[in-house]
Amino acid sequence: MSFPWARELGALLLVALASLFLAIFIGHVPWVLMGGLFVYAFTGRYQLNRLREWIIMHPAGAPPDLPGAPGEIANEVYRRERELERRRDRMADVLQQFQRVSAAVPDAMVVLFQEGHIQWLNPAAERLLGLRSPRDHGVRVVNLIRNPDFQEYVARGDFSQALTLPSPIAGERQLSAQIIPFGDSLRLLICRDVTHFAKLEEVRRQFVANVSHELRTPVTVLLGFLEALNDPGTSCGDEWQPQFELMYEQAQRMQRLIDDLLVLSKLETSPPTSPEEPVKVPDLLWSLKRLGETLAGAEGPEIAIEADASLALLGNAEELQSAFSNLLSNAVRHTPAAGTIRLWWRADEEGVKLSVADTGEGIGPQHLGHLTERFYRVDTARSRAGGGTGLGLSIVKHILQRHQARLAIESRLGKGSTFTCIFPESRMVRLS
Ligand SMILES: Nc1ncnc2c1ncn2[C@@H]1O[C@H](COP(=O)(O)OP(=O)(O)OP(=O)(O)O)[C@@H](O)[C@H]1O
Ligand SMILES: [Mg+2]
């Protein structure tokens, strides 16, 4: 028997004993006993009613002073109520803190449901994106940010990279937007004002383009004269011949650098050409093979073609030719005469692919992530001696980006390398 029950029983026995004691003096034992029990039952009901009244009418106030079980219930209810109140206060504090922080954050933050409907947004989202809270809650974000690139970004579902887009309410401002999935099915859209960086980037591009452009003419003139002086028939004397040869070589290198920088600038600044034409890649590969064979010389590696003749690619023929020839010239330069270079054109579940695979010297894994950076060369001296500028793979990367394609590089030292351009299936054209 638990303690409260023992106490209740004790109280009942006490009332019965007191009634019995009274009955001994005044007689009428049953009536006195009944009266005693009635008083006992009534006070119990009375306390219960006080408890009920307190719970219904004043749950926030201190509990009434009640004896026995009703008193214990009242104290327990009061304790729990206080505990709940403390938790509520803590939650309110956290919420207030979060609201203050989210209001102070300069980046726009929008919480989206998986289908892209807006659940919540901070004040910066109103300033940068023109969204309104709570008016836009529940509306699909692509219906409010009506930028085609953004709509494609959301539809594609690949959020590994950020997207740069103009602000929907102030077109001169540039935003960098990225979606971060979190929880079970929520997404956080973060937009940062990158106008300043975009301007700096524009200044850098313009500077490189202008410098390259300005240097082009003087270098061409120098090259012309050096070519003439380099001619054994000139009167400069044989003792100067080695110096002129060196100057001529270096001037040629400068010209290549300037040409490559200009190509890069053009790729960075000009919009992708449209409409694009179906490029017959197999024909392109055959002409590249001839070019590669000339570059490699009679003793060079064998160049083989494996191409699906029914597959064409929607794109810019000139740019694609430049990208593929860059990959082929690299392969020729880094494959020994006994090796093989394979040009492989096909479609699979990943998209349409052009691979340039060689059995050459290969590249160490530590270099693979850097190869498309400007001026990055595994062996700078060797690349220079071979006429390389270190800009070839940057040009390839830019051209592929303009075709929504990417470059995959696989390589093993001493075994060879495979550079694969992977184009989206939407660019594939089947020739009948
Ligand atoms: N097929 C390959 N095999 C081995 N190394 C390669 C291959 N392709 C590229 N590389 C390495 O990657 C570096 C960068 O290549 P990239 O084409 O950008 O520059 P480059 O060939 O040196 O100069 P450029 O192409 O501008 O004339 C090269 O210097 C070379 O070290
Ligand atoms: Mg190259």
XYZ file of C-alpha atoms and ligand atoms in Angstrom:
464
model
C 0.000 0.000 0.000
C 1.446 3.313 -1.022
C 2.000 6.144 1.461
C -0.853 8.516 0.322
C -3.352 5.699 0.572
C -2.150 4.883 4.120
C -2.626 8.519 5.033
C -6.145 8.632 3.549
C -7.034 5.466 5.423
C -5.565 6.931 8.616
C -7.683 10.094 8.228
C -10.825 7.977 7.651
C -10.107 5.873 10.754
C -9.510 9.050 12.772
C -12.925 10.444 11.721
C -14.567 7.088 12.547
C -12.867 6.981 15.972
C -13.790 10.610 16.765
C -17.436 9.895 15.773
C -17.427 6.752 17.922
C -16.029 8.691 20.849
C -18.748 11.343 20.444
C -21.426 8.663 20.113
C -20.368 7.152 23.455
C -21.227 10.477 25.124
C -24.364 11.476 23.248
C -25.664 8.063 22.067
C -27.246 7.412 18.587
C -24.157 5.575 17.410
C -25.284 4.959 13.746
C -26.409 8.557 13.256
C -23.241 10.039 14.736
C -21.104 7.651 12.694
C -23.006 8.568 9.498
C -22.698 12.267 10.366
C -18.938 11.888 10.846
C -18.543 10.072 7.540
C -20.723 12.683 5.797
C -18.474 15.481 7.104
C -15.425 13.486 5.920
C -16.893 12.942 2.411
C -18.089 16.541 2.162
C -14.717 18.109 3.093
C -13.054 15.801 0.513
C -15.462 16.980 -2.218
C -15.037 20.565 -1.071
C -11.222 20.397 -1.408
C -11.589 18.786 -4.844
C -13.849 21.607 -5.956
C -11.356 24.209 -4.752
C -8.671 22.400 -6.719
C -10.870 22.326 -9.824
C -11.664 26.022 -9.468
C -7.987 26.923 -9.126
C -6.984 24.870 -12.158
C -9.739 26.391 -14.316
C -9.719 29.972 -13.065
C -6.197 30.810 -11.848
C -3.696 28.331 -13.260
C -0.936 30.990 -13.303
C -1.330 32.023 -9.664
C 0.041 30.272 -6.578
C -1.919 27.091 -5.634
C -4.472 27.200 -2.739
C -3.414 25.677 0.529
C -5.145 22.286 0.354
C -4.605 19.301 2.621
C -3.918 15.736 1.434
C -4.039 14.518 -2.164
C -5.701 17.652 -3.653
C -2.889 19.743 -2.162
C -0.255 17.462 -3.707
C -1.997 17.597 -7.066
C -2.134 21.389 -6.878
C 1.576 21.641 -6.058
C 2.534 19.267 -8.872
C 0.363 21.132 -11.401
C 1.880 24.428 -10.250
C 5.465 23.059 -10.557
C 4.833 21.780 -14.084
C 3.156 24.997 -15.115
C 6.205 26.999 -13.965
C 8.528 24.626 -15.801
C 6.514 25.056 -19.022
C 6.572 28.803 -18.566
C 10.364 28.790 -18.197
C 10.706 26.687 -21.350
C 8.370 29.014 -23.229
C 10.465 32.002 -22.146
C 13.656 30.266 -23.241
C 12.121 29.427 -26.642
C 10.918 33.011 -27.047
C 14.442 34.259 -26.237
C 16.003 31.905 -28.795
C 13.420 32.923 -31.399
C 14.006 36.589 -30.723
C 17.766 36.076 -30.943
C 17.349 34.219 -34.257
C 15.132 36.986 -35.630
C 17.664 39.615 -34.593
C 20.537 37.662 -36.187
C 18.637 36.949 -39.403
C 17.663 40.627 -39.620
C 21.310 41.660 -39.148
C 22.648 39.224 -41.796
C 23.344 41.199 -44.997
C 22.673 38.133 -47.199
C 19.175 37.232 -48.328
C 17.996 33.974 -46.736
C 14.875 32.187 -47.948
C 13.711 28.838 -46.562
C 11.985 26.761 -49.237
C 9.958 23.587 -49.134
C 11.257 20.881 -51.457
C 8.843 21.913 -54.215
C 10.259 25.445 -54.063
C 7.475 27.160 -52.093
C 8.623 29.889 -49.711
C 8.319 29.074 -46.014
C 10.242 31.963 -44.448
C 12.496 34.863 -45.501
C 14.640 37.474 -43.758
C 14.575 41.265 -44.258
C 17.612 41.151 -46.606
C 15.556 38.943 -48.974
C 13.082 41.824 -49.191
C 15.863 44.316 -49.955
C 17.829 42.203 -52.463
C 15.151 40.044 -54.072
C 12.028 42.187 -53.668
C 10.197 39.389 -51.807
C 7.650 40.303 -49.125
C 6.944 38.562 -45.846
C 4.357 37.195 -45.108
C 2.710 38.048 -48.462
C 4.944 35.655 -50.440
C 4.846 32.731 -48.003
C 3.632 29.624 -49.847
C 4.401 31.073 -53.310
C 6.893 29.226 -55.558
C 10.177 31.136 -55.575
C 10.603 30.711 -59.368
C 7.327 32.572 -59.865
C 8.775 35.568 -58.023
C 12.403 35.490 -59.226
C 11.718 35.257 -62.917
C 15.301 34.994 -64.153
C 15.664 32.146 -66.763
C 19.105 31.107 -65.428
C 17.740 30.938 -61.876
C 14.715 28.951 -63.007
C 17.003 26.483 -64.788
C 19.279 26.310 -61.726
C 16.330 25.371 -59.502
C 14.949 22.885 -62.064
C 18.345 21.193 -62.579
C 18.686 20.391 -58.874
C 22.498 20.489 -58.918
C 23.357 23.056 -56.245
C 27.091 22.359 -55.916
C 27.928 25.701 -57.571
C 26.605 29.195 -56.933
C 24.815 31.106 -59.679
C 25.405 34.783 -60.495
C 22.299 36.723 -61.480
C 21.150 40.356 -61.550
C 18.995 41.489 -58.640
C 15.300 41.255 -59.660
C 14.662 44.751 -58.259
C 17.948 46.544 -59.034
C 19.366 45.172 -62.285
C 22.740 46.879 -61.849
C 23.423 44.840 -58.710
C 24.847 41.341 -59.124
C 23.862 38.533 -56.756
C 25.484 35.191 -56.104
C 22.750 32.655 -55.309
C 23.178 29.178 -53.881
C 20.679 26.633 -52.606
C 21.631 24.433 -49.645
C 19.387 21.435 -48.906
C 18.885 20.777 -45.180
C 16.644 18.727 -42.894
C 14.436 16.136 -44.575
C 13.006 18.189 -47.370
C 13.852 21.860 -46.827
C 16.209 24.110 -48.762
C 17.916 27.348 -47.857
C 18.396 29.871 -50.654
C 21.219 32.304 -49.856
C 21.824 35.346 -52.066
C 24.848 37.587 -51.563
C 25.436 40.971 -53.126
C 28.610 40.485 -55.227
C 28.368 43.684 -57.276
C 31.732 44.830 -55.967
C 33.487 41.568 -56.900
C 31.745 41.464 -60.285
C 33.043 44.989 -60.977
C 36.582 44.003 -59.946
C 36.369 40.913 -62.154
C 35.172 43.080 -65.040
C 38.102 45.484 -64.493
C 40.497 42.513 -64.486
C 39.020 41.135 -67.712
C 39.139 44.496 -69.415
C 42.697 45.070 -68.259
C 43.934 41.726 -69.623
C 42.021 42.275 -72.876
C 43.384 45.830 -73.312
C 46.977 44.948 -72.431
C 46.942 41.946 -74.781
C 45.427 44.042 -77.518
C 47.926 46.874 -77.048
C 50.895 44.480 -77.014
C 49.851 42.657 -80.122
C 50.955 45.242 -82.690
C 54.397 46.042 -81.191
C 55.173 42.334 -80.854
C 54.124 41.696 -84.455
C 56.400 44.509 -85.634
C 59.309 43.190 -83.536
C 58.757 39.708 -84.872
C 58.798 40.976 -88.447
C 62.152 42.700 -88.003
C 63.636 39.826 -86.040
C 62.566 37.450 -88.777
C 64.363 39.630 -91.329
C 67.491 39.908 -89.145
C 67.404 36.201 -88.453
C 67.753 35.568 -92.180
C 71.303 34.309 -92.903
C 71.422 36.649 -95.935
C 71.376 39.826 -93.804
C 74.522 41.826 -93.116
C 74.402 41.466 -89.315
C 77.168 38.971 -89.165
C 77.159 35.357 -88.108
C 78.294 36.132 -84.535
C 74.837 37.631 -83.811
C 72.921 34.725 -85.296
C 72.348 32.800 -81.991
C 71.121 35.963 -80.228
C 68.714 36.773 -83.033
C 67.416 33.222 -82.995
C 66.756 33.468 -79.253
C 65.057 36.859 -79.605
C 62.948 35.512 -82.439
C 61.884 32.477 -80.365
C 60.989 34.614 -77.354
C 59.052 37.076 -79.489
C 57.124 34.171 -80.970
C 56.359 32.951 -77.454
C 55.087 36.406 -76.512
C 52.880 36.402 -79.561
C 51.414 33.009 -78.623
C 50.775 34.242 -75.074
C 49.030 37.370 -76.327
C 46.952 35.357 -78.789
C 45.878 32.903 -76.061
C 45.067 35.725 -73.622
C 42.952 37.397 -76.292
C 41.121 34.132 -76.977
C 40.439 33.758 -73.226
C 39.242 37.376 -72.938
C 36.904 36.894 -75.861
C 35.499 33.715 -74.347
C 34.980 35.471 -71.010
C 33.391 38.631 -72.324
C 31.328 37.655 -75.352
C 27.978 35.924 -74.871
C 27.675 32.366 -76.255
C 26.756 32.418 -79.943
C 23.224 31.493 -80.794
C 21.588 29.946 -82.671
C 24.107 27.148 -82.659
C 24.611 24.678 -85.490
C 24.860 20.882 -85.426
C 28.604 20.226 -85.643
C 29.601 16.976 -87.354
C 32.159 15.925 -84.765
C 33.433 12.831 -86.681
C 34.423 15.064 -89.661
C 36.072 17.480 -87.234
C 38.042 14.614 -85.696
C 39.372 13.496 -89.083
C 40.706 16.972 -89.818
C 42.162 17.173 -86.294
C 43.874 13.816 -86.839
C 45.672 15.242 -89.873
C 46.683 18.292 -87.849
C 47.937 16.082 -85.013
C 49.948 13.933 -87.399
C 51.623 17.032 -88.831
C 52.405 18.240 -85.303
C 53.773 14.847 -84.236
C 55.840 14.340 -87.415
C 56.393 11.086 -89.230
C 57.811 9.368 -86.142
C 55.007 10.506 -83.812
C 52.436 8.389 -81.968
C 49.609 6.742 -83.863
C 46.306 8.643 -83.806
C 43.166 6.469 -83.974
C 39.542 7.580 -84.275
C 36.513 5.768 -82.886
C 33.412 7.832 -83.630
C 29.684 7.283 -83.814
C 29.058 8.762 -87.285
C 25.355 9.330 -86.589
C 26.081 11.701 -83.687
C 26.396 15.468 -84.125
C 26.736 18.149 -81.454
C 24.833 21.395 -81.144
C 27.421 24.103 -80.592
C 29.889 26.594 -81.984
C 32.095 24.774 -84.547
C 35.046 27.155 -84.219
C 35.128 26.980 -80.431
C 34.721 23.199 -80.364
C 37.535 22.800 -82.896
C 39.756 25.002 -80.694
C 38.951 22.966 -77.537
C 39.465 19.556 -79.149
C 42.681 20.618 -80.925
C 44.058 21.883 -77.576
C 43.465 18.461 -76.041
C 44.971 16.694 -79.047
C 48.074 18.911 -79.157
C 48.622 18.215 -75.434
C 48.322 14.478 -76.054
C 50.777 14.660 -78.977
C 53.271 16.617 -76.870
C 53.116 14.206 -73.936
C 53.016 10.833 -75.725
C 56.144 9.058 -76.951
C 56.486 7.950 -80.555
C 55.599 4.351 -79.716
C 52.372 5.386 -77.995
C 48.803 5.723 -79.232
C 46.273 8.545 -79.056
C 42.621 7.653 -79.346
C 39.882 10.171 -80.239
C 36.591 8.695 -79.041
C 33.166 10.196 -79.780
C 30.039 8.524 -78.384
C 26.864 8.954 -76.293
C 26.045 7.194 -73.029
C 23.831 7.710 -69.974
C 25.982 10.664 -68.779
C 25.598 12.612 -72.047
C 27.585 12.994 -75.273
C 31.312 12.553 -74.833
C 34.497 13.349 -76.673
C 37.574 11.689 -75.170
C 41.203 12.213 -76.041
C 43.025 9.241 -74.525
C 46.783 8.801 -74.743
C 49.274 6.213 -73.550
C 51.792 8.912 -72.645
C 53.620 9.929 -69.496
C 50.498 10.605 -67.393
C 49.979 13.225 -64.679
C 50.391 12.885 -60.888
C 47.109 13.006 -58.893
C 48.220 16.174 -57.037
C 48.135 18.147 -60.317
C 44.781 16.973 -61.687
C 42.648 19.554 -59.833
C 44.849 22.456 -61.013
C 45.318 21.708 -64.700
C 42.601 24.083 -65.898
C 44.028 27.035 -63.921
C 45.711 29.720 -65.999
C 49.445 29.211 -66.500
C 49.431 25.950 -64.539
C 51.946 23.500 -65.922
C 53.210 20.246 -64.431
C 56.684 20.909 -65.731
C 56.935 24.636 -66.520
C 60.347 24.536 -68.174
C 59.404 21.624 -70.407
C 56.074 23.115 -71.373
C 57.773 26.420 -72.261
C 60.422 24.649 -74.306
C 57.658 22.834 -76.175
C 55.976 26.151 -76.975
C 53.248 25.825 -74.284
C 51.768 28.833 -72.530
C 49.794 26.975 -69.835
C 46.568 28.565 -71.057
C 45.343 25.706 -73.271
C 43.228 23.847 -70.706
C 41.766 27.144 -69.337
C 40.569 27.871 -72.860
C 39.117 24.343 -73.079
C 37.307 24.804 -69.755
C 35.783 28.118 -70.835
C 34.622 26.747 -74.158
C 33.030 23.758 -72.436
C 31.297 26.033 -69.901
C 29.780 27.970 -72.788
C 28.339 24.649 -73.969
C 27.107 23.629 -70.452
C 29.705 20.865 -70.624
C 32.468 19.811 -68.252
C 35.947 18.343 -68.505
C 36.748 15.044 -66.736
C 40.422 14.146 -66.390
C 41.735 10.687 -65.580
C 45.429 9.979 -65.519
C 47.989 7.552 -64.185
C 51.673 8.286 -64.102
C 53.494 6.259 -66.714
C 50.245 4.836 -68.134
C 48.577 7.755 -69.885
C 45.782 10.307 -69.610
C 42.193 10.609 -70.764
C 40.570 14.023 -71.124
C 36.801 13.726 -71.629
C 34.460 16.564 -72.614
C 30.975 15.649 -71.351
C 28.133 17.535 -73.053
C 24.510 17.466 -71.861
C 22.164 15.186 -73.783
C 20.168 18.240 -74.888
C 23.084 19.110 -77.225
C 23.018 15.746 -78.975
C 21.739 15.642 -82.558
C 21.071 12.268 -84.232
C 21.770 12.419 -87.945
C 19.445 10.231 -89.994
N 47.843 14.610 -72.273
C 48.631 15.069 -71.317
N 49.581 14.267 -70.760
C 50.388 14.737 -69.778
N 50.338 15.980 -69.285
C 49.428 16.823 -69.798
C 48.537 16.422 -70.830
N 47.741 17.472 -71.129
C 48.121 18.489 -70.338
N 49.130 18.100 -69.534
C 49.804 18.925 -68.488
O 48.919 19.980 -68.169
C 49.614 21.235 -68.310
C 48.627 22.294 -68.720
O 48.163 22.067 -70.030
P 47.753 23.305 -70.930
O 47.227 22.778 -72.209
O 46.856 24.178 -70.127
O 49.096 24.074 -71.110
P 50.293 23.814 -72.115
O 49.975 22.653 -72.977
O 51.536 23.749 -71.298
O 50.298 25.120 -72.952
P 49.328 25.547 -74.159
O 48.273 24.515 -74.278
O 48.787 26.872 -73.715
O 50.186 25.660 -75.357
C 50.689 20.979 -69.326
O 51.759 21.847 -69.166
C 51.087 19.548 -68.991
O 52.015 19.550 -67.935
Mg 48.066 22.697 -74.121
